[in-house]
Coordinates of C-alpha atoms in Angstrom, one line a residue:
M213 CA 112.3 89.1 131.3
R214 CA 113.1 89.8 127.7
A215 CA 112.3 93.3 126.3
P216 CA 109.1 93.3 124.2
W217 CA 111.0 94.0 121.0
R218 CA 113.3 91.0 121.7
V219 CA 110.3 88.8 122.2
G220 CA 108.8 90.0 118.9
V221 CA 112.0 89.3 117.0
L222 CA 112.2 85.9 118.5
L223 CA 108.6 85.2 117.5
A224 CA 109.3 86.4 114.0
G225 CA 112.3 84.1 113.9
L226 CA 110.3 81.1 114.9
L227 CA 107.7 81.9 112.3
L228 CA 110.3 82.2 109.6
G229 CA 112.5 79.5 110.9
A230 CA 111.5 76.3 109.0
C231 CA 112.6 75.8 105.5
T232 CA 111.5 73.4 102.7
D233 CA 112.3 72.6 99.1
P234 CA 111.2 75.2 96.6
A235 CA 107.7 75.0 95.3
S236 CA 107.4 75.5 91.5
D237 CA 104.0 77.1 90.6
T238 CA 102.4 75.4 87.6
P239 CA 99.3 76.0 85.5
E240 CA 97.9 72.7 86.9
G241 CA 97.8 74.2 90.5
P242 CA 94.7 75.3 92.4
P243 CA 92.1 77.4 90.6
P244 CA 93.0 81.0 90.1
S245 CA 91.6 83.9 92.1
P246 CA 88.6 85.6 90.6
D247 CA 89.1 88.0 87.7
V248 CA 89.2 91.7 88.7
P249 CA 86.1 93.7 87.7
A250 CA 86.7 96.7 85.6
S251 CA 85.3 98.9 88.4
S252 CA 88.3 98.2 90.5
A253 CA 90.8 100.0 88.2
A254 CA 91.4 102.8 90.6
T255 CA 92.0 100.7 93.7
E256 CA 95.1 99.0 95.1
H257 CA 94.0 96.0 93.1
R258 CA 94.3 97.8 89.8
R259 CA 95.1 95.5 86.9
P260 CA 97.5 96.9 84.2
A261 CA 95.8 99.0 81.5
A262 CA 95.7 97.3 78.1
S263 CA 98.7 99.2 77.0
E264 CA 100.7 97.9 79.9
R265 CA 100.1 94.2 79.6
A266 CA 100.2 91.3 77.2
P267 CA 103.6 91.7 75.7
V268 CA 104.2 90.2 72.2
R269 CA 106.4 87.4 73.8
A270 CA 105.3 85.9 77.1
P271 CA 108.0 86.8 79.6
S272 CA 109.8 84.4 82.0
V273 CA 109.7 85.4 85.6
L274 CA 111.7 84.0 88.5
Y275 CA 110.5 84.6 92.1
L276 CA 112.8 84.2 95.1
G277 CA 112.5 85.1 98.7
D278 CA 111.7 84.1 102.3
S279 CA 108.5 83.0 104.0
L280 CA 106.6 86.0 102.6
A281 CA 107.4 84.8 99.1
M282 CA 106.6 81.2 100.2
E283 CA 103.1 82.2 101.1
N284 CA 102.6 84.5 98.1
Q285 CA 104.0 82.3 95.4
R286 CA 100.9 80.7 94.1
V287 CA 98.8 83.8 93.9
L288 CA 101.6 85.8 92.2
G289 CA 101.9 83.0 89.6
Q290 CA 98.2 83.2 88.9
E291 CA 98.4 87.0 88.4
L292 CA 101.5 86.9 86.2
R293 CA 100.1 84.1 84.0
R294 CA 96.7 85.7 83.6
D295 CA 98.0 89.2 82.8
L296 CA 101.2 88.4 81.0
R297 CA 101.0 84.7 80.0
A298 CA 104.2 84.5 81.9
K299 CA 106.4 81.4 82.2
Y300 CA 106.8 81.5 86.0
T301 CA 109.1 79.7 88.4
S302 CA 109.2 80.2 92.2
A303 CA 111.9 79.0 94.5
P304 CA 111.4 80.6 97.9
Y305 CA 112.9 79.3 101.2
S306 CA 111.4 80.2 104.5
G307 CA 113.8 81.8 107.0
T308 CA 116.3 83.1 104.5
T309 CA 117.9 86.4 103.7
L310 CA 119.8 87.7 100.7
C311 CA 123.1 86.0 101.5
D312 CA 121.4 82.6 101.4
Y313 CA 120.9 83.0 97.6
L314 CA 124.5 84.0 97.0
E315 CA 126.8 81.5 95.3
G316 CA 129.9 80.7 97.3
T317 CA 128.1 80.3 100.7
G318 CA 128.1 76.5 100.5
A319 CA 126.9 74.6 103.6
R320 CA 126.5 77.9 105.5
S321 CA 123.3 78.6 103.5
L322 CA 119.7 77.6 103.8
V323 CA 119.4 77.4 100.0
P324 CA 121.0 74.5 98.1
D325 CA 123.5 75.3 95.3
R326 CA 121.0 74.3 92.6
D327 CA 118.6 77.0 93.8
K328 CA 121.0 79.9 94.2
A329 CA 119.9 83.0 92.3
A330 CA 122.7 82.8 89.7
A331 CA 122.3 79.1 89.2
L332 CA 118.6 79.5 88.4
V333 CA 119.2 82.5 86.1
R334 CA 121.7 80.5 84.1
S335 CA 119.3 77.5 83.8
L336 CA 116.0 79.4 83.3
R337 CA 117.2 82.6 81.5
P338 CA 114.4 84.7 83.0
D339 CA 113.5 88.2 81.8
V340 CA 112.7 89.3 85.3
V341 CA 113.8 88.2 88.8
V342 CA 111.6 89.3 91.6
L343 CA 113.2 89.4 95.1
Q344 CA 111.1 89.6 98.2
F345 CA 112.8 89.6 101.6
W346 CA 111.6 90.9 104.9
G347 CA 115.3 91.4 105.9
N348 CA 116.2 88.6 108.3
A349 CA 117.5 90.5 111.4
W350 CA 118.5 87.7 113.8
G351 CA 121.2 85.1 114.0
Y352 CA 119.2 82.3 112.4
T353 CA 120.8 82.5 108.9
W354 CA 124.3 81.2 109.2
C355 CA 125.6 83.2 106.2
M356 CA 125.0 86.4 108.1
D357 CA 128.0 85.4 110.3
G358 CA 126.1 86.3 113.5
I359 CA 125.4 89.9 112.5
T360 CA 122.0 90.9 113.9
Y361 CA 120.0 94.1 114.0
A362 CA 119.6 93.9 117.8
D363 CA 123.4 93.7 118.4
S364 CA 124.8 96.0 115.7
R365 CA 122.5 98.0 113.6
A366 CA 125.2 99.8 111.6
E367 CA 126.9 96.5 110.8
Y368 CA 123.6 94.9 110.0
F369 CA 122.7 97.6 107.4
K370 CA 126.2 97.7 106.0
R371 CA 126.2 93.9 105.5
Y372 CA 122.6 93.9 104.0
A373 CA 123.6 96.6 101.5
A374 CA 126.7 94.7 100.5
D375 CA 124.7 91.5 100.0
A376 CA 122.2 93.3 97.9
E377 CA 125.0 94.5 95.7
R378 CA 126.6 91.1 95.5
L379 CA 123.3 89.4 94.6
T380 CA 122.7 91.9 91.9
E381 CA 126.1 91.4 90.4
Q382 CA 125.8 87.6 90.5
I383 CA 122.4 87.7 88.8
A384 CA 123.7 90.1 86.1
A385 CA 126.8 88.0 85.5
A386 CA 124.7 84.8 85.2
G387 CA 122.4 86.5 82.7
G388 CA 125.2 87.6 80.5
A389 CA 124.0 89.3 77.3
K390 CA 120.5 88.6 78.5
R391 CA 120.7 90.3 81.9
P392 CA 117.3 90.0 83.7
R393 CA 115.6 93.0 85.2
I394 CA 115.5 92.8 89.0
V395 CA 112.3 93.8 90.9
W396 CA 112.9 94.4 94.6
V397 CA 109.8 94.1 96.7
S398 CA 109.5 96.6 99.5
Q399 CA 108.0 95.3 102.8
G400 CA 105.0 96.3 104.8
P401 CA 105.1 97.9 108.3
D402 CA 106.7 96.1 111.2
P403 CA 105.3 96.9 114.7
I404 CA 108.4 95.7 116.5
T405 CA 111.2 97.3 114.5
P406 CA 109.6 99.9 112.3
D407 CA 112.8 101.8 111.5
R408 CA 114.5 98.6 110.4
V409 CA 111.9 97.9 107.7
R410 CA 112.0 101.6 106.6
R411 CA 115.8 101.4 106.1
V412 CA 115.7 98.0 104.4
N413 CA 113.1 99.4 102.0
A414 CA 115.4 102.4 101.4
L415 CA 118.3 100.0 100.6
Y416 CA 116.2 98.3 98.0
E417 CA 115.4 101.7 96.4
E418 CA 119.1 102.6 96.4
R419 CA 120.2 99.3 95.0
A420 CA 117.6 99.4 92.2
A421 CA 118.6 103.0 91.3
A422 CA 122.3 102.1 91.2
S423 CA 121.8 99.1 88.9
G424 CA 118.9 100.3 86.7
D425 CA 116.4 98.0 88.3
L426 CA 112.9 98.5 89.8
V427 CA 111.1 98.5 93.2
A428 CA 107.6 97.2 93.7
D429 CA 106.2 99.1 96.7
A430 CA 104.0 96.2 97.6
G431 CA 104.3 97.2 101.3
K432 CA 102.3 100.4 100.5
T433 CA 99.3 98.3 99.6
V434 CA 99.1 96.9 103.1
S435 CA 99.7 100.2 104.9
P436 CA 97.2 102.8 105.9
A437 CA 96.8 105.7 103.5
G438 CA 99.2 108.5 104.5
A439 CA 101.0 106.3 107.0
R440 CA 103.3 104.1 105.0
H441 CA 105.2 102.5 107.9
T442 CA 102.4 102.3 110.5
W443 CA 101.4 98.7 111.2
V444 CA 97.7 97.8 111.3
Q445 CA 95.9 94.5 111.4
Y446 CA 92.9 95.8 109.3
L447 CA 92.4 98.2 106.5
P448 CA 89.3 99.5 104.7
C449 CA 88.0 97.2 102.0
T450 CA 88.9 98.2 98.4
S451 CA 86.4 98.2 95.6
Y452 CA 87.6 94.8 94.5
E453 CA 87.2 93.4 98.1
H454 CA 83.6 94.8 98.2
D455 CA 82.9 93.1 94.9
H456 CA 84.4 89.8 96.1
P457 CA 83.1 89.3 99.7
D458 CA 85.6 86.5 100.4
Y459 CA 88.3 89.3 100.5
C460 CA 86.3 91.8 102.6
T461 CA 86.5 89.8 105.8
Q462 CA 84.4 92.3 107.9
P463 CA 82.0 94.0 105.5
A464 CA 79.8 95.3 108.2
R465 CA 82.7 97.4 109.4
D466 CA 84.0 98.1 105.9
R467 CA 87.4 96.5 106.7
T468 CA 89.4 93.5 105.9
A469 CA 92.0 91.5 107.8
L470 CA 95.7 91.6 106.8
H471 CA 97.1 89.4 109.6
L472 CA 96.0 86.8 112.1
D473 CA 95.8 87.9 115.7
K474 CA 99.0 86.1 116.7
D475 CA 101.1 86.7 113.6
Y476 CA 102.0 90.4 112.8
L477 CA 104.4 89.5 110.0
H478 CA 102.7 87.1 107.6
F479 CA 99.7 87.9 105.4
C480 CA 98.3 84.4 105.1
L481 CA 95.0 84.1 107.0
A482 CA 95.8 80.5 107.9
P483 CA 98.2 79.6 110.7
T484 CA 101.9 79.1 109.9
T485 CA 102.8 75.4 109.9
A486 CA 106.1 73.5 110.5
T487 CA 106.2 72.7 106.8
P488 CA 106.1 76.0 104.8
K489 CA 103.8 76.0 101.8
P490 CA 101.8 78.5 99.7
C491 CA 98.9 80.1 101.6
P492 CA 95.9 77.7 101.4
V493 CA 93.2 80.3 101.9
R494 CA 92.2 83.6 100.3
S495 CA 94.1 86.4 102.0
P496 CA 93.5 90.1 101.0
G497 CA 97.1 91.1 101.9
I498 CA 98.6 88.5 99.7
L499 CA 96.4 89.5 96.8
R500 CA 97.2 93.2 97.2
I501 CA 101.0 92.4 97.3
A502 CA 100.8 90.1 94.3
R503 CA 98.9 92.6 92.1
E504 CA 101.4 95.4 92.8
I505 CA 104.3 93.1 92.0
T506 CA 102.5 92.1 88.7
R507 CA 102.0 95.7 87.9
V508 CA 105.7 96.6 88.3
V509 CA 106.8 93.4 86.4
T510 CA 104.5 94.5 83.5
A511 CA 106.0 98.0 83.5
S512 CA 109.6 96.6 83.6
L513 CA 108.9 94.7 80.3
G514 CA 108.0 97.9 78.5
A515 CA 110.8 100.0 79.8

């Protein structure tokens, strides 16, 4: 019998395992989520204040990542376009980790050469690159050379930090004189390997500080107050969710669902499919995450 944590890691691997071509989010996509009422300014769904948004020139934003980014991409695009009039491109691949987006990995990568981070930076010239990775910890991604969290934690974190540095360097070099600002997205709690997520988030903080970039602590918006790395399936509804009942899934109990019963990792309230795609249903966790990313992207443009 496998240990429970191994079963959990295997389940997460299966959920993240399939990959697909990147999905570019366009203004002709599904209708945007409802506008945020002014009364929600103090909640996790706070929209940027007038002084924080609507830059003189609409920014270009590139969003890369794994299955979490895959399910988030449409909602994030809607938020960025609405608040910043952003030109937005998303190219997530499910099941990936940082090394998959590095140039030089060739056939050992789940991401084709045309969609490597540096290649997209050279072609799109974005102002901001948003990176959201849960931190693939098993042997599914070939570019990790078999290094897994279960077999060698020290080697796993050493390699992850090195890949984060290499990815930063490749993005910076590709941007040249117009080096894009990188926003690393911190992850929410993991009930199976809580310390791994804590340390991966710390690596994002260290990398951002070392290179003058930023971290969007989106994981905090899907964590209990005062318990940043404690996993829960439900959280109290925010003011926004009360005002928009579709997002307060259990109003009688003043709480909303972040995860499905059988999927502790993803925030889409529709089952994961064999063909990864943007989340097709309204999901409170995804909106919380997207709004925090948007807030930090907005702040990065004024820094």
